[in-house]
Short mmCIF file of C-alpha atoms and ligand atoms in Angstrom, two decimals:
data_model
loop_
_atom_site.label_atom_id
_atom_site.label_comp_id
_atom_site.label_asym_id
_atom_site.label_seq_id
_atom_site.Cartn_x
_atom_site.Cartn_y
_atom_site.Cartn_z
CA MET A 261 71.03 69.29 78.92
CA LYS A 262 67.70 67.74 79.94
CA THR A 263 64.44 69.08 78.59
CA TYR A 264 61.57 69.22 81.05
CA LEU A 265 58.04 69.37 79.70
CA VAL A 266 56.18 71.07 82.53
CA THR A 267 52.41 71.14 82.02
CA GLY A 268 50.27 73.67 83.87
CA GLY A 269 53.40 75.74 84.49
CA ALA A 270 51.49 79.03 84.48
CA GLY A 271 49.51 78.02 87.56
CA PHE A 272 50.43 78.32 91.22
CA ILE A 273 52.64 75.28 91.87
CA GLY A 274 53.80 74.85 88.26
CA SER A 275 55.19 78.39 88.09
CA ASN A 276 56.92 77.98 91.45
CA TYR A 277 58.39 74.71 90.18
CA ILE A 278 59.74 76.38 87.02
CA HIS A 279 61.41 79.08 89.16
CA TYR A 280 62.82 76.35 91.41
CA LEU A 281 64.14 74.29 88.50
CA LEU A 282 65.77 77.14 86.57
CA GLY A 283 67.21 78.52 89.81
CA LYS A 284 68.69 75.22 90.98
CA TYR A 285 70.02 73.68 87.77
CA LYS A 286 72.02 75.34 85.00
CA ASP A 287 71.72 72.45 82.55
CA VAL A 288 67.94 72.28 82.07
CA ASN A 289 65.56 73.45 79.38
CA VAL A 290 61.95 73.98 80.37
CA VAL A 291 59.00 73.85 78.01
CA ASN A 292 55.87 75.09 79.74
CA LEU A 293 52.67 73.78 78.13
CA ASP A 294 49.68 75.61 79.55
CA LYS A 295 46.17 76.29 78.25
CA LEU A 296 45.94 79.52 80.25
CA THR A 297 42.59 78.81 81.82
CA TYR A 298 41.34 81.33 84.41
CA ALA A 299 44.03 79.91 86.73
CA GLY A 300 46.95 80.23 84.30
CA ASN A 301 48.83 83.50 84.60
CA LEU A 302 51.95 84.46 82.68
CA ASP A 303 52.62 87.23 85.23
CA ASN A 304 53.83 84.38 87.47
CA LEU A 305 56.73 83.80 85.06
CA LYS A 306 57.89 87.34 84.29
CA GLN A 307 61.27 86.74 85.95
CA VAL A 308 62.11 83.87 83.58
CA GLU A 309 60.35 84.83 80.34
CA ASN A 310 63.63 85.98 78.73
CA ASP A 311 65.70 83.09 80.03
CA PRO A 312 66.97 81.24 76.91
CA ARG A 313 66.37 77.93 78.72
CA TYR A 314 62.64 78.66 79.05
CA LYS A 315 59.91 78.38 76.43
CA PHE A 316 56.16 78.87 76.77
CA VAL A 317 53.66 77.02 74.58
CA LYS A 318 50.01 77.89 74.86
CA GLY A 319 48.00 74.71 74.42
CA ASP A 320 45.86 71.98 75.87
CA ILE A 321 47.19 68.72 77.31
CA CYS A 322 44.20 67.05 75.61
CA ASP A 323 45.57 68.11 72.18
CA GLU A 324 47.11 64.87 70.93
CA LYS A 325 49.02 66.39 68.01
CA LEU A 326 50.63 69.14 70.04
CA VAL A 327 51.41 66.80 72.94
CA ASN A 328 53.07 64.29 70.55
CA GLU A 329 55.26 67.05 69.10
CA LEU A 330 56.38 68.34 72.48
CA MET A 331 56.86 64.87 73.92
CA ALA A 332 59.28 63.98 71.12
CA ASP A 333 61.80 66.51 72.50
CA ALA A 334 61.21 65.90 76.20
CA ASP A 335 63.35 63.92 78.63
CA VAL A 336 61.22 64.53 81.68
CA VAL A 337 57.50 65.28 82.02
CA VAL A 338 56.00 66.83 85.13
CA ASN A 339 52.22 66.99 84.84
CA PHE A 340 50.76 69.77 86.98
CA ALA A 341 48.02 70.71 84.49
CA ALA A 342 44.63 70.23 86.08
CA GLU A 343 41.46 71.90 87.12
CA SER A 344 42.34 72.26 90.78
CA HIS A 345 39.61 73.96 92.80
CA VAL A 346 37.24 71.70 94.76
CA ASP A 347 34.41 74.29 94.87
CA ARG A 348 34.45 74.72 91.10
CA SER A 349 34.36 70.93 90.66
CA ILE A 350 31.12 70.86 92.63
CA GLY A 351 29.54 73.50 90.38
CA SER A 352 30.81 72.16 87.02
CA PRO A 353 32.76 68.92 87.05
CA ASP A 354 33.06 68.48 83.25
CA ASP A 355 36.38 70.29 82.77
CA PHE A 356 37.83 68.34 85.67
CA ILE A 357 37.09 65.03 84.03
CA LYS A 358 38.34 66.30 80.65
CA THR A 359 41.64 67.81 81.75
CA ASP A 360 42.53 65.75 84.79
CA ASN A 361 41.67 62.40 83.16
CA PHE A 362 41.71 62.73 79.38
CA GLY A 363 44.61 65.18 79.57
CA ALA A 364 46.72 62.84 81.70
CA PHE A 365 45.81 59.97 79.36
CA THR A 366 46.87 62.02 76.30
CA LEU A 367 50.26 62.80 77.86
CA LEU A 368 50.81 59.18 78.89
CA GLU A 369 49.84 57.88 75.45
CA ALA A 370 52.39 60.23 73.88
CA ALA A 371 54.97 59.18 76.47
CA ARG A 372 54.58 55.51 75.66
CA ARG A 373 55.23 56.14 71.98
CA THR A 374 58.58 57.82 72.52
CA HIS A 375 61.49 57.53 74.94
CA ILE A 376 61.41 59.64 78.09
CA ASP A 377 63.41 59.25 81.32
CA ARG A 378 60.72 60.18 83.83
CA PHE A 379 57.02 61.04 83.95
CA VAL A 380 55.91 62.60 87.22
CA GLN A 381 52.17 62.69 87.81
CA ILE A 382 51.35 65.38 90.38
CA SER A 383 48.58 63.83 92.42
CA THR A 384 47.16 65.00 95.75
CA ASP A 385 46.50 63.86 99.32
CA GLU A 386 42.79 64.31 98.54
CA VAL A 387 42.76 60.98 96.68
CA TYR A 388 42.72 59.15 100.04
CA GLY A 389 39.62 61.00 101.24
CA SER A 390 39.00 62.19 104.77
CA ILE A 391 40.41 60.61 107.92
CA ASP A 392 39.36 61.41 111.50
CA ASN A 393 42.40 59.96 113.28
CA GLY A 394 45.81 58.80 112.14
CA SER A 395 47.20 59.31 108.65
CA PHE A 396 47.29 57.63 105.26
CA VAL A 397 50.26 55.70 103.88
CA GLU A 398 50.83 55.28 100.15
CA THR A 399 49.28 51.80 100.03
CA ASP A 400 46.00 52.77 101.68
CA PRO A 401 42.78 52.52 99.64
CA LEU A 402 41.74 55.59 97.69
CA MET A 403 38.34 57.03 98.66
CA PRO A 404 38.04 60.44 96.97
CA SER A 405 34.83 62.28 97.64
CA SER A 406 34.64 65.36 95.37
CA PRO A 407 34.55 65.44 91.57
CA TYR A 408 37.99 67.12 91.80
CA SER A 409 39.59 64.45 93.96
CA ALA A 410 37.87 61.65 92.01
CA SER A 411 39.25 62.98 88.72
CA LYS A 412 42.71 63.31 90.30
CA THR A 413 42.42 59.70 91.51
CA GLY A 414 41.60 58.63 87.97
CA ALA A 415 44.75 60.34 86.67
CA ASP A 416 46.86 58.88 89.48
CA ARG A 417 45.75 55.32 88.63
CA ILE A 418 45.87 55.82 84.83
CA ALA A 419 49.50 56.88 85.29
CA PHE A 420 50.18 53.77 87.37
CA SER A 421 48.55 51.57 84.75
CA TYR A 422 50.85 53.01 82.07
CA PHE A 423 53.84 52.00 84.17
CA VAL A 424 52.57 48.47 84.74
CA THR A 425 51.20 47.89 81.24
CA TYR A 426 53.56 49.80 78.97
CA GLY A 427 56.61 50.49 81.11
CA VAL A 428 56.24 54.29 81.00
CA PRO A 429 58.69 55.54 83.70
CA VAL A 430 56.00 56.95 85.96
CA LEU A 431 56.40 58.37 89.47
CA ILE A 432 53.42 59.66 91.45
CA THR A 433 53.49 62.28 94.19
CA ARG A 434 50.61 62.99 96.57
CA CYS A 435 51.09 66.30 98.30
CA SER A 436 49.13 68.10 101.00
CA ASN A 437 47.81 71.71 100.84
CA ASN A 438 50.35 74.19 99.46
CA TYR A 439 50.70 77.89 100.25
CA GLY A 440 53.04 80.58 98.95
CA PRO A 441 53.41 83.20 96.19
CA PHE A 442 51.31 83.15 92.99
CA HIS A 443 48.48 81.20 94.66
CA TYR A 444 45.20 82.01 92.91
CA PRO A 445 43.04 83.98 95.37
CA GLU A 446 40.09 81.59 95.35
CA LYS A 447 41.88 79.14 97.67
CA LEU A 448 41.73 79.55 101.45
CA ILE A 449 45.04 81.24 102.28
CA PRO A 450 45.41 83.73 99.39
CA LEU A 451 41.68 84.52 99.52
CA PHE A 452 41.74 85.24 103.25
CA VAL A 453 45.02 87.17 103.16
CA THR A 454 43.93 89.40 100.28
CA ASN A 455 40.42 89.88 101.71
CA ALA A 456 41.89 90.84 105.08
CA ILE A 457 44.24 93.34 103.43
CA GLU A 458 41.15 94.88 101.80
CA ASP A 459 39.10 94.72 105.02
CA LYS A 460 36.69 92.28 103.37
CA ASP A 461 34.92 89.32 104.98
CA MET A 462 36.66 85.97 105.34
CA PRO A 463 33.96 83.34 104.55
CA ILE A 464 34.58 80.29 106.75
CA TYR A 465 32.73 77.17 105.62
CA GLY A 466 30.73 75.30 108.29
CA ASP A 467 32.27 75.38 111.76
CA GLY A 468 35.81 76.13 110.54
CA LEU A 469 37.18 73.02 112.22
CA ASN A 470 38.15 71.15 109.06
CA VAL A 471 41.83 70.26 109.12
CA ARG A 472 44.42 70.52 106.36
CA ASP A 473 48.16 69.79 106.44
CA TRP A 474 50.00 72.82 105.03
CA ILE A 475 53.29 72.80 103.12
CA TYR A 476 55.20 75.78 101.71
CA VAL A 477 55.17 75.52 97.92
CA GLU A 478 58.97 75.59 97.60
CA ASP A 479 59.15 72.52 99.83
CA HIS A 480 56.66 70.77 97.52
CA CYS A 481 58.86 71.66 94.52
CA ASP A 482 61.90 70.32 96.35
CA GLY A 483 60.01 67.12 97.20
CA ILE A 484 59.09 66.61 93.54
CA ASP A 485 62.71 67.12 92.53
CA PHE A 486 63.82 64.60 95.17
CA VAL A 487 61.30 62.01 94.00
CA LEU A 488 62.30 62.55 90.37
CA ARG A 489 65.93 61.84 91.19
CA ASN A 490 65.57 59.20 93.89
CA GLY A 491 62.17 57.60 93.52
CA GLU A 492 61.55 54.08 92.29
CA LEU A 493 59.60 53.86 89.04
CA GLY A 494 55.92 52.97 89.44
CA GLU A 495 55.89 54.09 93.06
CA VAL A 496 53.83 56.65 94.97
CA TYR A 497 55.29 59.20 97.40
CA ASN A 498 53.38 61.27 99.95
CA ILE A 499 54.76 64.80 100.38
CA GLY A 500 53.46 66.65 103.44
CA GLY A 501 54.39 69.65 105.50
CA GLY A 502 53.56 68.16 108.90
CA ASN A 503 51.54 71.27 109.81
CA GLU A 504 47.97 70.30 110.57
CA LYS A 505 45.76 73.33 111.18
CA THR A 506 42.04 73.96 111.36
CA ASN A 507 40.72 76.60 108.98
CA LEU A 508 39.95 78.74 112.02
CA GLU A 509 43.56 78.55 113.16
CA ILE A 510 44.68 79.70 109.70
CA THR A 511 42.13 82.55 109.76
CA ASP A 512 43.19 83.72 113.21
CA TYR A 513 46.85 83.60 112.20
CA VAL A 514 46.21 85.82 109.18
CA LEU A 515 44.11 88.29 111.19
CA LYS A 516 46.77 88.57 113.88
CA LYS A 517 49.61 89.01 111.43
CA LEU A 518 47.78 91.72 109.50
CA ASP A 519 46.44 93.30 112.68
CA LYS A 520 42.83 93.07 111.49
CA PRO A 521 39.65 92.69 113.60
CA ASP A 522 37.90 89.41 114.39
CA SER A 523 34.73 90.86 112.86
CA LEU A 524 36.08 90.00 109.37
CA LYS A 525 35.36 86.33 110.12
CA ILE A 526 31.96 85.21 108.87
CA PHE A 527 30.58 81.68 108.99
CA VAL A 528 28.89 80.62 105.74
CA LYS A 529 27.14 77.52 104.40
CA ASP A 530 29.39 74.48 104.37
CA ARG A 531 30.95 73.09 101.19
CA PRO A 532 28.87 70.06 100.05
CA GLY A 533 30.70 66.85 100.95
CA HIS A 534 33.37 68.88 102.76
CA ASP A 535 36.22 66.52 103.76
CA ARG A 536 36.83 66.91 107.49
CA ARG A 537 40.52 66.17 107.72
CA TYR A 538 43.40 65.30 105.41
CA ALA A 539 46.48 63.68 106.90
CA ILE A 540 49.28 61.77 105.21
CA ASP A 541 52.14 59.77 106.64
CA CYS A 542 55.39 60.89 105.01
CA SER A 543 57.76 58.42 106.63
CA ARG A 544 58.50 56.80 103.28
CA LEU A 545 60.21 59.95 101.93
CA LYS A 546 61.68 60.71 105.34
CA LYS A 547 63.41 57.32 105.40
CA MET A 548 64.87 58.12 101.97
CA GLY A 549 66.36 61.33 103.43
CA TRP A 550 63.89 64.04 102.40
CA LYS A 551 62.06 66.46 104.66
CA PRO A 552 60.54 69.93 104.23
CA ASN A 553 62.89 72.82 105.03
CA TYR A 554 60.49 75.60 105.95
CA ASP A 555 59.05 76.26 109.37
CA PHE A 556 55.27 76.89 109.16
CA GLU A 557 55.18 80.30 110.86
CA ALA A 558 58.25 81.65 109.03
CA ALA A 559 56.85 80.54 105.66
CA MET A 560 53.37 81.88 106.46
CA ASP A 561 54.86 85.26 107.38
CA LYS A 562 56.89 85.26 104.16
CA THR A 563 53.73 84.39 102.20
CA ILE A 564 51.58 87.07 103.84
CA GLN A 565 54.33 89.61 103.20
CA TRP A 566 54.41 88.58 99.52
CA TYR A 567 50.70 89.39 99.15
CA VAL A 568 51.25 92.70 100.95
CA GLU A 569 54.04 93.59 98.52
CA ASN A 570 52.35 92.28 95.36
CA VAL A 571 48.95 93.95 95.49
CA GLU A 572 49.07 94.61 91.76
CA TRP A 573 49.42 90.87 91.04
CA TRP A 574 46.25 89.85 92.89
CA LYS A 575 44.18 93.00 92.24
CA LYS A 576 44.43 92.27 88.52
CA ILE A 577 43.03 88.79 89.14
CA LYS A 578 40.33 89.89 91.58
CA SER A 579 38.20 91.43 88.87
CA GLY A 580 36.15 90.28 85.87
CA GLU A 581 35.53 86.56 85.66
CA TYR A 582 36.86 86.03 89.15
CA MET A 583 34.41 88.44 90.72
CA GLU A 584 31.48 86.82 88.91
CA TYR A 585 32.46 83.44 90.27
CA TYR A 586 33.00 84.82 93.73
CA LYS A 587 29.62 86.56 93.86
CA ASN A 588 27.80 83.38 92.80
CA GLN A 589 29.75 81.35 95.30
CA TYR A 590 28.72 83.22 98.41
CA ASN A 591 25.53 84.92 97.16
CA LYS A 592 26.78 88.26 98.35
P1 NAD B 759 46.32 75.89 89.44
O1 NAD B 759 44.86 75.80 89.21
O2 NAD B 759 46.90 77.11 90.08
O3 NAD B 759 47.09 75.69 88.04
C1 NAD B 759 46.67 74.79 87.06
C2 NAD B 759 47.33 75.18 85.75
O4 NAD B 759 46.98 74.21 84.77
C3 NAD B 759 46.88 76.55 85.20
O5 NAD B 759 48.00 77.28 84.77
C4 NAD B 759 45.97 76.18 84.03
O6 NAD B 759 45.95 77.16 83.01
C5 NAD B 759 46.59 74.88 83.57
N1 NAD B 759 45.65 74.02 82.83
C6 NAD B 759 44.39 73.70 83.19
N2 NAD B 759 43.83 72.92 82.26
C7 NAD B 759 44.78 72.71 81.31
C8 NAD B 759 44.80 71.96 80.09
N3 NAD B 759 43.74 71.26 79.68
N4 NAD B 759 45.93 71.97 79.35
C9 NAD B 759 47.01 72.69 79.76
N5 NAD B 759 47.04 73.43 80.89
C10 NAD B 759 45.93 73.44 81.66
O7 NAD B 759 46.68 74.59 90.26
P2 NAD B 759 47.82 74.35 91.35
O8 NAD B 759 47.28 74.66 92.69
O9 NAD B 759 49.07 74.97 90.91
O10 NAD B 759 47.96 72.76 91.26
C11 NAD B 759 48.85 72.18 90.32
C12 NAD B 759 48.75 70.67 90.44
O11 NAD B 759 49.09 70.25 91.75
C13 NAD B 759 47.36 70.13 90.15
O12 NAD B 759 47.50 68.93 89.43
C14 NAD B 759 46.79 69.85 91.54
O13 NAD B 759 45.85 68.81 91.51
C15 NAD B 759 48.04 69.45 92.29
N6 NAD B 759 48.04 69.70 93.76
C16 NAD B 759 47.74 70.95 94.22
C17 NAD B 759 47.80 71.20 95.60
C18 NAD B 759 47.51 72.57 96.16
O14 NAD B 759 47.50 72.73 97.38
N7 NAD B 759 47.29 73.59 95.34
C19 NAD B 759 48.16 70.16 96.47
C20 NAD B 759 48.44 68.89 95.95
C21 NAD B 759 48.40 68.67 94.59
O1 TDX B 760 36.42 80.57 101.24
C1 TDX B 760 36.80 79.48 101.73
N1 TDX B 760 36.43 79.17 103.01
C2 TDX B 760 36.78 78.01 103.63
O2 TDX B 760 36.42 77.77 104.78
C3 TDX B 760 37.65 78.56 101.02
C4 TDX B 760 38.09 78.85 99.62
C5 TDX B 760 38.00 77.40 101.66
N2 TDX B 760 37.58 77.11 102.91
C6 TDX B 760 38.00 75.84 103.53
C7 TDX B 760 37.71 74.59 102.73
C8 TDX B 760 38.85 73.67 103.14
O3 TDX B 760 38.52 73.01 104.34
O4 TDX B 760 39.43 75.90 103.63
C9 TDX B 760 40.02 74.61 103.40
C10 TDX B 760 40.99 74.73 102.24
O5 TDX B 760 40.22 74.99 101.08
P1 TDX B 760 40.90 75.16 99.64
O6 TDX B 760 41.93 76.23 99.72
O7 TDX B 760 39.82 75.28 98.62
O8 TDX B 760 41.72 73.81 99.48
P2 TDX B 760 41.27 72.26 99.53
O9 TDX B 760 39.83 72.09 99.22
O10 TDX B 760 41.77 71.68 100.80
O11 TDX B 760 42.12 71.70 98.27
C11 TDX B 760 43.50 72.13 98.08
O12 TDX B 760 44.40 71.18 98.57
C12 TDX B 760 44.60 69.98 97.86
C13 TDX B 760 43.78 72.41 96.61
O13 TDX B 760 42.85 73.36 96.12
C14 TDX B 760 43.77 71.16 95.79
O14 TDX B 760 44.10 71.45 94.43
C15 TDX B 760 44.79 70.19 96.38
O15 TDX B 760 44.75 68.95 95.72
#
């Protein structure tokens, strides 16, 4: 029985990963360490909360004492915990530096003082920065351009340094943009889907021609699992969906699927320092035998349907603190 310490497991990808893990393997225990920031939501884990293999611990990855205690019983660490929204990092970067850097450092320090089998640092394709043509391979220079991506780059390289310097069994994954259930509705796809359902505006930044590569969240979880089992320690692995779309293409897809009018599209002020295009080359993982399973349109339809069927989940979020943030964001 392996014990996984999953940090940030109450967020979007972390909760999907816990469902994936408990669904796929019988012989795993999962300890979910999450601070429950605005983005952490225990509703995401209702289906597993009574599973005897699952335990939730409310706490901060920067809390050295707590992290040391939990690390002592862990075999595998998967660090999802982070401040994750680029727009918020532009408004107030401090928590990004604290959690994404000091938090990762605290976990790695604890890991080097005990024995663990694997430490997976969940990084992002944003660490490479923007690219107009072609795509980034794992050895390309890192040129992050937002406080979010810069703090994620710090964590990515701190993790690497703990492998080189102290022999912590680190693996690093850099994934592209995820979509799927339990995605906090401040990010493009869940925001636009839920706004369209409510006949509200879809605020497109700039000209809407920025490009992202989209991957269904379950494929990301599967990629992490593959890297954990087959990756070489100290190495970096790009995980991408191979579905490059402009933000306008995503918007039009959502409108068409929900049969909503074009008039919901509004063009708003651009995000400062808005990266034009993210693109990663995933041939390294492909050569090792891994590829995403989901087709983009099928997974998008499944995702849109999930938001249609789980109105209660996102309506609860789209109130209070969220609304304050949203109003300030677009000056509505
Ligand atoms: P999210 O914002 O939905 O979830 C983050 C979770 O971390 C929340 O549950 C939050 O409560 C928790 N958390 C924040 N600070 C914490 C702290 N100090 N201690 C403990 N828990 C804390 O984010 P997400 O979209 O699920 O992303 C998860 C990870 O994957 C992040 O590291 C992100 O950088 C990375 N990533 C995300 C994407 C994407 O498309 N969403 C793509 C590539 C990589
Ligand atoms: O209202 C919006 N209007 C808009 O045009 C929002 C929220 C976004 N956008 C644009 C900005 C981006 O070009 O859509 C694109 C996607 O935006 P986000 O959903 O905020 O994602 P992005 O900035 O690409 O970052 C995401 O992918 C990489 C995650 O939030 C990160 O955590 C991950 O590392």
